[in-house]
CSV table of C-alpha atoms in Angstrom, one decimal:
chain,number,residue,atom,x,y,z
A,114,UNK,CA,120.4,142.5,101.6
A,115,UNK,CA,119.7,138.9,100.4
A,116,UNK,CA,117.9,139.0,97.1
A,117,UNK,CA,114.8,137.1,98.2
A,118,UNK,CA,114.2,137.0,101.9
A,119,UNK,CA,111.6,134.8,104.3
A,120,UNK,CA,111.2,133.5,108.2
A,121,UNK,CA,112.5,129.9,107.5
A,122,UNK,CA,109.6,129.4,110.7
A,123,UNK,CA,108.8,126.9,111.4
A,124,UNK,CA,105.6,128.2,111.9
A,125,UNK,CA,103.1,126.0,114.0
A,126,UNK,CA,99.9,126.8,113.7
A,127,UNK,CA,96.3,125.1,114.7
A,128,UNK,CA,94.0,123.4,112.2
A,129,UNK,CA,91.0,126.4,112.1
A,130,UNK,CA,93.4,129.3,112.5
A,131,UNK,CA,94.6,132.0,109.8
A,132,UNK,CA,98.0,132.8,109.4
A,133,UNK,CA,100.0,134.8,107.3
A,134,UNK,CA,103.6,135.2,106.3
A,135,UNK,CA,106.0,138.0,104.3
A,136,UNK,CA,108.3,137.8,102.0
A,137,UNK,CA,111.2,140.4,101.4
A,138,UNK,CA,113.1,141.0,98.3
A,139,UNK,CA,116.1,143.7,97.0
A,140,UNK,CA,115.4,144.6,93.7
A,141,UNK,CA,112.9,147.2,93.2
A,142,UNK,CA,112.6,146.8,90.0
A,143,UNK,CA,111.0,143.3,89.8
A,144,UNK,CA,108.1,142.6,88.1
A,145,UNK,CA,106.9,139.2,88.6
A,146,UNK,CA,106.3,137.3,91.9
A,147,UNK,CA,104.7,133.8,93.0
A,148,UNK,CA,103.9,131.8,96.0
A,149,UNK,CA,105.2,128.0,95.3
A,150,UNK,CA,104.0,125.1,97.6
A,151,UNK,CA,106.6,122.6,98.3
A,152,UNK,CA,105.7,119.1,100.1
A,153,UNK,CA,108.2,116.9,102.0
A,154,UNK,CA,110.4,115.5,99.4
A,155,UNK,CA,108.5,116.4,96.5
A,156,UNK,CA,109.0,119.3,94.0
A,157,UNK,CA,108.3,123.1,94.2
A,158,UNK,CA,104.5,123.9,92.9
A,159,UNK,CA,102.7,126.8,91.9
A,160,UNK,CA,100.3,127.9,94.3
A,161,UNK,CA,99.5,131.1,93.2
A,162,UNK,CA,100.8,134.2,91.0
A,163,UNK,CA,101.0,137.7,93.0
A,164,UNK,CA,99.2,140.4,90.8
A,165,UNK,CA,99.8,144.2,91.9
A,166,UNK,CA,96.1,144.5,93.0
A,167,UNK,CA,96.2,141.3,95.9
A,168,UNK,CA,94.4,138.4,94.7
A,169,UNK,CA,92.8,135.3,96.3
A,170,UNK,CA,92.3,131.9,95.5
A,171,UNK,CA,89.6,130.7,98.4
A,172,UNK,CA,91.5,130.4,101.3
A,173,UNK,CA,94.6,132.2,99.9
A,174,UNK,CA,95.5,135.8,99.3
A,175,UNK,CA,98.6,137.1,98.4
A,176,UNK,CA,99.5,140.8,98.3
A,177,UNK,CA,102.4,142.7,97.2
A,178,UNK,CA,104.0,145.7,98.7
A,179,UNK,CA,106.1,147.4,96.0
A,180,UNK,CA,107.0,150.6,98.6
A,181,UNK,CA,108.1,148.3,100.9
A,182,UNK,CA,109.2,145.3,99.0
A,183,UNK,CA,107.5,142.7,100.4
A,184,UNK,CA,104.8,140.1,99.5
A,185,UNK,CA,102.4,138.5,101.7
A,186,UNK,CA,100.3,134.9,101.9
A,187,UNK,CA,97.8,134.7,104.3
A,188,UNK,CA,95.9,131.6,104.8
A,189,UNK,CA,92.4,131.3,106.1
A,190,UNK,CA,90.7,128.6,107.8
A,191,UNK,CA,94.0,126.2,107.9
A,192,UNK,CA,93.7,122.6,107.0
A,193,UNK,CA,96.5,119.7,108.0
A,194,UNK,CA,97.2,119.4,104.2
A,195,UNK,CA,98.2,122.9,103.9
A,196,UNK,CA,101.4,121.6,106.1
A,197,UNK,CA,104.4,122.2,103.8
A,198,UNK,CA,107.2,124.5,102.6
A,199,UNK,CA,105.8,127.7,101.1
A,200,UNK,CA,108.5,129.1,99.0
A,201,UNK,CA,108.5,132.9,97.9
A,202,UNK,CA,110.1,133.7,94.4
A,203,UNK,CA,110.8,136.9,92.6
A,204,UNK,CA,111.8,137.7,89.0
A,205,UNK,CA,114.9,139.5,88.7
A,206,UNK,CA,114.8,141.4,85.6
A,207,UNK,CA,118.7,141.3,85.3
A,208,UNK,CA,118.4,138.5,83.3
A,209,UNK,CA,114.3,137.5,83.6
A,210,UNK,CA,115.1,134.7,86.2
A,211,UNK,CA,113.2,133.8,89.3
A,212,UNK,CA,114.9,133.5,92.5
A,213,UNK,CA,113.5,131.5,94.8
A,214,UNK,CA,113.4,132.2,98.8
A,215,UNK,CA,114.3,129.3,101.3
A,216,UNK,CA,111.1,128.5,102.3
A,217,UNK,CA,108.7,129.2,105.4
A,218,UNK,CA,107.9,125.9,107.0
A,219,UNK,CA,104.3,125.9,108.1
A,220,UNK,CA,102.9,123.0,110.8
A,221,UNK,CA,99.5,122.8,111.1
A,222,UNK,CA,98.2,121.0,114.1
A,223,UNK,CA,95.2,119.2,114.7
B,123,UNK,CA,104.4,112.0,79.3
B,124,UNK,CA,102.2,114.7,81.3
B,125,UNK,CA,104.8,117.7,82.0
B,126,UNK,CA,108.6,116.9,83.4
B,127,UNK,CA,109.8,113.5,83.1
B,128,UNK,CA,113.2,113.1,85.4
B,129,UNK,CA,115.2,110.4,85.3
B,130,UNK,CA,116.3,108.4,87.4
B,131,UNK,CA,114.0,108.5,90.3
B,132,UNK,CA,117.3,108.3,92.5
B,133,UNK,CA,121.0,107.3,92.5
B,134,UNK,CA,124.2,106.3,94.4
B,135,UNK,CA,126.9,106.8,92.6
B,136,UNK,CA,130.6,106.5,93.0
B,137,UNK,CA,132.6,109.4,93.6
B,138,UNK,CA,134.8,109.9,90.3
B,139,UNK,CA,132.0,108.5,88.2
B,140,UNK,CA,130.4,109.9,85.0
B,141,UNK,CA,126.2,110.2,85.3
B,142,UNK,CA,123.7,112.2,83.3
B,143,UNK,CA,120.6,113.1,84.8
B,144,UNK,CA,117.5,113.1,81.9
B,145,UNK,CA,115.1,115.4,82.1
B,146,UNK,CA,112.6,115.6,79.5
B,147,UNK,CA,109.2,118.2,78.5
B,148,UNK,CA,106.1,117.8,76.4
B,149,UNK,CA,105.0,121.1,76.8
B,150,UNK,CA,106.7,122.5,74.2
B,151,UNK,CA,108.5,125.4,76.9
B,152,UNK,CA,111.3,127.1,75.1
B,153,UNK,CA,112.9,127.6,78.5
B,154,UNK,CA,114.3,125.3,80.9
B,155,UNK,CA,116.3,125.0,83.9
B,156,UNK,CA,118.6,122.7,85.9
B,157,UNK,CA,118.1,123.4,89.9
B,158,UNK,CA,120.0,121.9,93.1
B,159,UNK,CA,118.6,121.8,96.4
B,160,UNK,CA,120.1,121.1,99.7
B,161,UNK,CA,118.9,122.1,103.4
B,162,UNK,CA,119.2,125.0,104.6
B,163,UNK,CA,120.3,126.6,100.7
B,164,UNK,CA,117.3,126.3,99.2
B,165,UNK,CA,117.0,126.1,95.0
B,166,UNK,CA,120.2,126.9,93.6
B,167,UNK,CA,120.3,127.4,89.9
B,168,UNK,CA,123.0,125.6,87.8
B,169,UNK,CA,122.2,125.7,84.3
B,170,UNK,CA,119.5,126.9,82.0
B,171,UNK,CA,118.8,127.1,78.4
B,172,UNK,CA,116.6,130.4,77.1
B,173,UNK,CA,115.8,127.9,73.5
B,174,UNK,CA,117.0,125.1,71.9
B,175,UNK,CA,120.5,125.5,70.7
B,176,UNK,CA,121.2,127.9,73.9
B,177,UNK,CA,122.7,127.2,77.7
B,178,UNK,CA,124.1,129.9,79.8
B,179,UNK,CA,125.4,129.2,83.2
B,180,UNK,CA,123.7,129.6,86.4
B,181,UNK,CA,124.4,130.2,90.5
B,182,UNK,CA,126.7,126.9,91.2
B,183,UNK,CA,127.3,125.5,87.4
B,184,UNK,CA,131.1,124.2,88.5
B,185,UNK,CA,131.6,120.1,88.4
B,186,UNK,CA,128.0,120.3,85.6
B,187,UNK,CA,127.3,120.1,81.9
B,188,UNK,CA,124.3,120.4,79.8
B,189,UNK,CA,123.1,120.1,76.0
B,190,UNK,CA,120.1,121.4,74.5
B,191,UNK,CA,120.2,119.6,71.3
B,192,UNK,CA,116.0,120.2,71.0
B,193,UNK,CA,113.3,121.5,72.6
B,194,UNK,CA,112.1,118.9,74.6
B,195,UNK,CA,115.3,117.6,76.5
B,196,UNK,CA,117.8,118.7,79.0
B,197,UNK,CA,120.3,116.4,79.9
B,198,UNK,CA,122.6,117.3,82.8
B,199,UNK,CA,126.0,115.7,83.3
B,200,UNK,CA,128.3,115.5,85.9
B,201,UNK,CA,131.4,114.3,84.9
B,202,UNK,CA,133.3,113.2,87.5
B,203,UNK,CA,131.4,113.4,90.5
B,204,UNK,CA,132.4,114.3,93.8
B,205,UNK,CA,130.3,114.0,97.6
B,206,UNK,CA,130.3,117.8,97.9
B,207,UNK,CA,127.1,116.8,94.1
B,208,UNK,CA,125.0,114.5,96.9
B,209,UNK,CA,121.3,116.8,96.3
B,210,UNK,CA,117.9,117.1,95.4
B,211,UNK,CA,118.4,118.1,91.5
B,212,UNK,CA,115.2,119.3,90.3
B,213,UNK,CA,114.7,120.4,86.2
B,214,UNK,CA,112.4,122.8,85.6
B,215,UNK,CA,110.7,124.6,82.5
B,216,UNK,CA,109.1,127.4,81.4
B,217,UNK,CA,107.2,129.1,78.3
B,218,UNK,CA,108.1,133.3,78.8
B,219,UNK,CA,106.0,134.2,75.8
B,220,UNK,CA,103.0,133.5,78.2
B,221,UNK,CA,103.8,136.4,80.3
B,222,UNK,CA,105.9,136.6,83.1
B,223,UNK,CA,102.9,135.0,85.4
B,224,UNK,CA,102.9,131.7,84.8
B,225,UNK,CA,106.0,130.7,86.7
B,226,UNK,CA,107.6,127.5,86.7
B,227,UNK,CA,106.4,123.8,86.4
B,228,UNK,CA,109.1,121.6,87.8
B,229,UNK,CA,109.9,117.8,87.5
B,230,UNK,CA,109.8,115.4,90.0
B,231,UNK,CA,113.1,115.6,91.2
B,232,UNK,CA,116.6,113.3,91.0
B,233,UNK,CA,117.9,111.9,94.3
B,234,UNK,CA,121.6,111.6,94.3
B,235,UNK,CA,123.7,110.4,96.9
B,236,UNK,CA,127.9,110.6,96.2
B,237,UNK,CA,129.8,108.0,98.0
């Protein structure tokens, strides 16, 4: 099993709509996990840290699964600029660094 | 300076040819990090350094060299570079006596193209 695991998509979705994606990863022993936003040719950015207890951040929440292993993003009330590369990242704990998923695609259309 | 300065922007450069990437932080992170990214791989750690003084090797650190002579800057060098090094090189940095939630703030990002 891949160490950090997402749908590459891409996922098109339209502009109004809530959609939500997972995130998979190996090591049950991790402690730390983030949702990064990455644009077309630009670098990765935070978007939002993943707390044990779900959080949101207005139209985002994130939630984490430890039984399964799995984190979530769901998105609410889409908007074109949310169109990017969400990328899913996990701390280790081997050696306290992140590993970084490939990416979900998201497309949303107007 | 606001955060991660790369350097350059972009590059083509000959295959067989020496180049150093720049990479430089005003945050004051003790942590920082050297990633490659190509389609379809994703963010592929090369090299990082924990603290000044420090560098360990990453995922992919074959063909690269660093130096963390201070806090602030992380140079990475290729040495003699071959088409296989064409990427997205991206230096990142991080402060893990925050806490571990704080993540990652990354630089802009160093185009180079291998010919």
């Amino acid at each position: 099993r891949k160490e950090v695991e997402q749908d590459p998509g891409p996922f098109n979705v339209p502009e109004g709509a809530t959609v939500a994606f997972n995130c998979t990863y190996s090591n049950s022993a991790s402690q730390s996990f983030f949702w990064y936003r990455q644009d077309c040719r630009k670098e990765p950015k935070l978007l939002m840290s993943v707390y044990s207890s779900g959080n949101e951040d207005g139209r985002f929440t994130a939630q984490l699964n430890r039984a399964s292993q799995y984190i979530s993003l769901l998105i609410r009330d889409s908007k074109l600029s949310d169109s990017a590369t969400y990328l899913c990242v996990v701390n280790s704990n081997r050696d306290d660094k992140i590993i970084f998923g490939k990416g979900t695609r998201l497309h949303i259309l107007p | 300076i606001a955060g991660i300065t790369q350097a350059p922007t972009s590059q083509i450069l000959a295959a067989g040819r020496r180049m150093t990437l720049r990479c430089t932080q005003d945050m004051r992170h003790n942590a920082m990090y050297w990633y490659r990214q190509d389609l379809g791989l994703g963010l592929r750690l090369i090299h990082y350094s924990n603290t000044a003084g420090t560098t360990g090797k990453g995922e992919v650190p074959d063909g690269y060299s660093v130096s963390r002579a201070n806090t602030d800057d992380f140079p990475l060098t290729l040495a003699s570079a071959v088409p296989s090094q064409t990427s997205v090189y991206f230096c990142a940095s991080s402060d893990p006596m925050r806490g571990r939630n704080y993540g990652y703030t990354f630089g802009s990002g160093t185009r180079l193209t291998v010919v």
